[in-house]
Coordinates of C-alpha atoms in Angstrom, one line a residue:
X1 CA 0.1 -0.2 -0.1
X2 CA 1.2 3.7 -0.5
X3 CA -0.3 6.2 2.1
X4 CA -0.4 9.9 0.5
X5 CA -1.0 11.4 3.9
X6 CA 1.1 14.2 5.2
X7 CA 3.3 12.8 7.8
X8 CA 1.1 15.1 11.0
X9 CA -2.1 13.1 9.8
X10 CA -0.6 9.7 9.1
X11 CA 0.0 8.1 12.8
X12 CA -3.5 6.5 13.0
X13 CA -3.6 5.2 9.5
X14 CA -0.2 3.5 9.5
X15 CA -1.2 1.8 13.1
X16 CA -4.4 0.8 11.3
X17 CA -2.7 -0.8 8.5
X18 CA -0.2 -2.4 10.9
X19 CA -2.9 -4.1 12.6
X20 CA -4.4 -5.5 9.5
X21 CA -1.1 -6.9 8.3
X22 CA -0.5 -4.4 5.5
X23 CA 2.8 -4.0 4.2
X24 CA 3.1 0.0 3.4
X25 CA 5.1 2.9 2.2
X26 CA 4.6 6.6 2.7
X27 CA 5.0 9.3 0.2
X28 CA 3.3 12.5 1.7
X29 CA 1.7 14.4 -1.1
X30 CA 1.7 17.6 1.2
X31 CA 3.9 18.9 3.8
X32 CA 2.2 20.6 6.5
X33 CA 4.1 24.3 7.6
X34 CA 2.9 26.3 11.3
X35 CA 4.3 29.4 11.0
X36 CA 5.2 30.9 14.2
X37 CA 2.5 33.1 15.7
X38 CA 3.5 37.0 15.9
X39 CA 0.7 37.4 18.6
X40 CA -1.7 35.5 20.9
X41 CA -5.0 35.0 19.4
X42 CA -8.0 36.7 21.1
X43 CA -11.4 34.4 21.1
X44 CA -13.5 36.1 23.1
X45 CA -15.7 37.5 20.2
X46 CA -16.4 34.2 18.6
X47 CA -19.1 32.1 20.1
X48 CA -17.6 28.6 18.2
X49 CA -14.4 27.4 16.5
X50 CA -14.8 25.6 13.1
X51 CA -12.4 22.7 12.4
X52 CA -12.1 21.6 8.7
X53 CA -9.3 19.4 9.3
X54 CA -6.6 18.0 12.4
X55 CA -4.2 20.2 11.5
X56 CA -6.3 23.2 11.8
X57 CA -6.6 22.2 15.3
X58 CA -3.0 21.9 15.9
X59 CA -2.6 25.3 14.6
X60 CA -5.2 26.5 16.8
X61 CA -3.3 25.0 20.0
X62 CA -0.1 27.2 18.9
X63 CA -2.2 30.2 18.7
X64 CA -4.1 30.1 22.2
X65 CA -4.5 27.9 25.1
X66 CA -7.9 28.8 25.4
X67 CA -10.5 25.7 25.0
X68 CA -13.5 27.3 26.2
X69 CA -15.1 27.5 22.6
X70 CA -17.5 24.5 21.5
X71 CA -15.7 23.0 18.4
X72 CA -17.4 22.0 15.3
X73 CA -15.2 19.3 13.5
X74 CA -15.7 18.2 9.7
X75 CA -15.5 14.3 10.9
X76 CA -14.2 12.2 13.8
X77 CA -10.4 11.9 13.0
X78 CA -10.7 15.8 13.8
X79 CA -12.9 15.7 16.6
X80 CA -10.5 13.1 18.1
X81 CA -7.5 15.7 17.8
X82 CA -9.6 18.1 19.5
X83 CA -10.1 16.1 22.5
X84 CA -6.5 15.4 22.5
X85 CA -6.0 19.2 22.8
X86 CA -8.1 19.7 25.5
X87 CA -11.3 20.7 23.8
X88 CA -14.5 19.4 26.0
X89 CA -17.0 20.5 23.8
X90 CA -17.2 18.8 20.4
X91 CA -19.5 17.9 17.9
X92 CA -18.6 16.0 14.7
X93 CA -19.8 16.0 11.4
X94 CA -19.9 13.0 8.9
X95 CA -16.4 14.0 7.4
X96 CA -17.9 16.4 4.6
X97 CA -17.7 20.0 4.2
X98 CA -21.0 20.0 3.2
X99 CA -22.3 17.9 6.1
X100 CA -20.4 20.5 8.4
X101 CA -22.3 23.1 7.2
X102 CA -25.4 21.4 7.7
X103 CA -24.5 20.6 11.3
X104 CA -23.6 24.4 12.0
X105 CA -27.1 25.4 10.9
X106 CA -28.8 22.9 13.0
X107 CA -26.4 23.6 16.4
X108 CA -25.3 27.3 16.0
X109 CA -27.6 30.4 16.2
X110 CA -25.8 33.1 13.6
X111 CA -27.3 35.8 15.9
X112 CA -25.1 34.7 18.9
X113 CA -21.8 36.0 17.0
X114 CA -19.3 35.0 14.6
X115 CA -17.3 31.9 14.1
X116 CA -13.4 31.4 13.9
X117 CA -12.2 29.1 11.3
X118 CA -8.5 28.2 11.5
X119 CA -7.7 26.7 7.9
X120 CA -5.2 26.4 5.4
X121 CA -4.4 28.8 2.5
X122 CA -6.0 26.4 0.1
X123 CA -9.1 24.4 1.2
X124 CA -11.3 22.0 -0.3
X125 CA -14.6 24.2 -0.2
X126 CA -15.1 27.6 1.1
X127 CA -17.3 27.0 4.3
X128 CA -17.8 30.4 4.6
X129 CA -19.7 31.5 1.4
X130 CA -21.4 28.3 2.0
X131 CA -23.0 29.7 5.2
X132 CA -23.1 33.5 4.5
X133 CA -26.9 33.4 3.1
X134 CA -28.0 31.7 6.4
X135 CA -26.5 34.6 8.2
X136 CA -23.3 33.1 9.5
X137 CA -20.1 35.4 10.0
X138 CA -17.3 33.0 9.6
X139 CA -13.8 34.7 10.1
X140 CA -11.5 32.5 8.3
X141 CA -7.8 32.7 9.0
X142 CA -4.7 31.1 7.5
X143 CA -2.8 29.3 10.2
X144 CA -0.9 26.9 8.4
X145 CA 0.4 25.9 4.8
X146 CA 0.0 22.7 2.8
X147 CA 3.0 22.7 0.5
X148 CA 2.8 20.5 -2.2
X149 CA 5.7 17.7 -2.3
X150 CA 8.1 18.0 -5.3
X151 CA 8.9 14.3 -5.8
X152 CA 8.7 10.8 -5.1
X153 CA 10.7 9.1 -2.2
X154 CA 13.4 6.8 -3.9
X155 CA 11.7 3.8 -2.1
X156 CA 8.3 4.7 -3.4
X157 CA 9.4 5.8 -7.0
X158 CA 11.5 1.9 -7.4
X159 CA 7.9 0.4 -6.3
X160 CA 6.2 2.3 -8.6
X161 CA 8.7 1.4 -11.6
X162 CA 8.2 -2.2 -10.5
X163 CA 4.9 -2.5 -10.1
X164 CA 4.9 -3.4 -6.2
X165 CA 2.3 -1.0 -5.1
X166 CA -0.7 -2.9 -4.9
X167 CA -2.9 0.2 -3.8
X168 CA -2.5 3.9 -3.1
X169 CA -4.8 5.8 -0.1
X170 CA -6.0 9.3 -1.3
X171 CA -7.7 11.4 1.5
X172 CA -8.2 14.8 -0.5
X173 CA -8.4 16.5 -3.5
X174 CA -5.3 18.3 -3.3
X175 CA -3.3 15.2 -2.3
X176 CA -4.6 13.6 -5.5
X177 CA -3.9 16.4 -7.3
X178 CA -0.2 16.7 -6.3
X179 CA 0.1 12.7 -6.9
X180 CA -1.3 13.1 -11.0
X181 CA 1.3 15.9 -11.1
X182 CA 4.0 13.9 -10.0
X183 CA 3.4 10.3 -11.9
X184 CA 3.3 12.8 -14.9
X185 CA 6.4 14.7 -14.1
X186 CA 8.4 11.1 -13.8
X187 CA 6.4 9.9 -16.6
X188 CA 4.7 6.6 -14.5
X189 CA 1.7 6.6 -16.1
X190 CA 2.0 3.2 -17.6
X191 CA 3.1 1.9 -14.0
X192 CA -0.4 2.4 -12.8
X193 CA -2.2 0.0 -14.5
X194 CA -2.0 -2.9 -12.0
X195 CA -2.5 -0.5 -9.3
X196 CA -5.7 0.8 -7.4
X197 CA -6.8 4.0 -6.3
X198 CA -8.8 4.2 -2.8
X199 CA -10.4 7.3 -2.3
X200 CA -12.0 9.0 0.5
X201 CA -15.2 10.7 -1.5
X202 CA -16.1 11.3 -5.1
X203 CA -14.4 15.0 -5.0
X204 CA -11.1 12.8 -4.5
X205 CA -11.5 10.7 -7.3
X206 CA -12.4 13.1 -9.6
X207 CA -8.8 14.6 -9.4
X208 CA -7.5 11.0 -10.3
X209 CA -9.9 10.6 -13.3
X210 CA -6.9 11.4 -16.3
X211 CA -5.0 8.4 -14.9
X212 CA -5.3 4.7 -15.8
X213 CA -5.7 2.7 -12.8
X214 CA -6.5 -1.2 -12.5
X215 CA -9.6 -0.3 -10.0
X216 CA -11.1 3.0 -8.3
X217 CA -12.6 2.6 -5.3
X218 CA -14.4 5.0 -3.5
X219 CA -15.2 5.0 0.4
X220 CA -19.2 4.8 1.0
X221 CA -18.6 7.5 3.9
X222 CA -15.9 9.8 4.0
X223 CA -14.2 8.5 7.1
X224 CA -10.7 6.5 7.3
X225 CA -12.5 3.1 8.6
X226 CA -14.9 3.4 5.5
X227 CA -12.0 3.8 3.1
X228 CA -10.1 0.7 4.8
X229 CA -13.0 -1.1 4.2
X230 CA -12.6 -0.6 0.4
X231 CA -9.2 -1.6 0.9
X232 CA -10.0 -4.7 2.1
X233 CA -12.5 -5.4 -0.7
X234 CA -9.7 -5.6 -2.8
X235 CA -8.4 -9.2 -1.2

């Protein structure tokens, strides 16, 4: 198996692969960089904080030690990261930004104040825009950078050339886009004919459609467990 997640997000996945007996390599397609905060974050004006990634939680923790705000998370993995960093009031959506928007509409009254969204410079969707017509004021601030990888590790490159990768795991559209760019730059298109792509969502799959895969599978729900279930179905 080939894991393409950033190192900061891979610990649980690699442990799960080990538990299931899979041999794996890693080629992080994104490198997460947390800028040094120039000043502490004042969160008193916000009624809640929104997290669309676990890295948003990690960045938030570098900005302030205050955990008093309710946290609304895109999925369970992000919610678990919130709990690890000391949040007590945590609500989780089903792993999709549209589900998160629906959760906020259901649980949060826009009249009670703005929401803080610590995010990457590039995100898979514009949550603030999605909620704007419902009267929500979402203050999105860039608190970390996801930098695209410029190369494959040598062991991964060799494994791809020799057709030793049974499946590649993809968790985000941008990760998939970066992988496609590298495959083309290394001229590896033909080396994927026996490899399957396992995708977290249809949005991720759409970024891989220009490559020829042996199989493409999409998790029935956008969570790691469902993605691993698709991986298991290859056997």
